[in-house]
Coordinates of C-alpha atoms in Angstrom, one line a residue:
M1 CA 120.2 104.5 137.8
I2 CA 120.1 101.0 135.5
S3 CA 116.0 101.3 135.2
T4 CA 116.7 104.7 133.8
L5 CA 119.0 104.6 131.5
L6 CA 117.0 101.4 130.3
L7 CA 114.1 104.1 130.3
A8 CA 116.0 106.7 127.7
V9 CA 117.3 103.8 125.3
A10 CA 113.3 102.7 125.4
A11 CA 112.3 105.9 124.7
D12 CA 114.9 106.9 121.8
G13 CA 114.1 103.7 120.1
I14 CA 110.1 104.2 120.0
A15 CA 111.6 107.8 118.8
K16 CA 113.4 106.0 115.4
F17 CA 110.6 103.5 115.5
G18 CA 108.0 106.2 115.1
A19 CA 109.7 108.0 112.5
A20 CA 110.3 105.0 110.5
I21 CA 106.7 104.3 110.7
G22 CA 105.5 107.8 109.1
A23 CA 108.5 107.8 106.4
G24 CA 107.2 104.7 105.4
I25 CA 103.4 105.7 105.1
S26 CA 104.3 109.2 103.7
A27 CA 106.5 106.9 100.8
V28 CA 103.4 103.9 100.8
G29 CA 100.6 107.4 99.8
A30 CA 102.9 109.2 97.5
G31 CA 103.0 105.7 95.6
I32 CA 99.4 105.7 95.9
G33 CA 99.0 109.0 94.4
I34 CA 101.3 109.2 91.8
G35 CA 100.0 105.7 90.6
R36 CA 96.1 106.9 91.1
I37 CA 97.7 110.4 88.8
G38 CA 99.7 108.3 85.7
G39 CA 96.1 105.5 85.7
Q40 CA 94.0 108.1 85.4
A41 CA 95.9 110.1 82.9
M42 CA 96.3 107.3 80.7
D43 CA 92.2 106.9 80.6
A44 CA 92.0 110.3 79.6
M45 CA 94.9 109.8 76.8
A46 CA 92.8 107.3 75.4
R47 CA 89.7 108.6 75.4
Q48 CA 91.0 112.0 74.3
P49 CA 94.0 111.7 72.5
E50 CA 93.7 115.2 71.0
V51 CA 94.7 116.6 74.7
M52 CA 97.9 114.3 75.5
N53 CA 100.1 116.7 75.6
K54 CA 98.3 119.1 78.1
L55 CA 97.2 116.3 80.4
F56 CA 100.5 115.1 80.6
T57 CA 102.0 118.5 81.4
N58 CA 99.2 118.4 84.8
M59 CA 99.9 115.3 85.1
I60 CA 103.9 116.0 86.0
V61 CA 103.0 119.3 88.0
A62 CA 100.4 116.9 89.9
A63 CA 103.0 114.4 90.6
A64 CA 105.8 116.2 91.1
L65 CA 103.9 118.0 93.9
I66 CA 102.7 114.7 95.4
E67 CA 106.4 114.3 95.4
G68 CA 107.4 117.1 97.3
V69 CA 104.3 116.7 99.8
A70 CA 105.8 113.5 100.3
L71 CA 109.6 114.9 100.9
F72 CA 108.7 116.6 103.1
A73 CA 106.7 114.6 105.0
V74 CA 109.6 111.9 105.5
V75 CA 111.9 114.7 106.7
V76 CA 109.6 116.1 109.1
A77 CA 109.6 112.1 110.3
F78 CA 112.9 112.1 110.6
L79 CA 113.2 115.9 112.4
C80 CA 111.1 113.8 115.0
I81 CA 114.4 112.2 116.6

């Protein structure tokens, strides 16, 4: 009886740990993606300042898409609990 209870508690802990790891990896991936977008956009703006507005708009759209995917991944990770 006690060993079954301990196994259930351990399985619940492992599930929560896995969800936390998944959410963390998702957040790190989003941070890396947005950082790369920002860096590359700044390089492009420095090389061709006349297209700054178009680049800025595209950068914001891409960053929003990355944030959406990251939020979806975090929600899925927490739903796995």
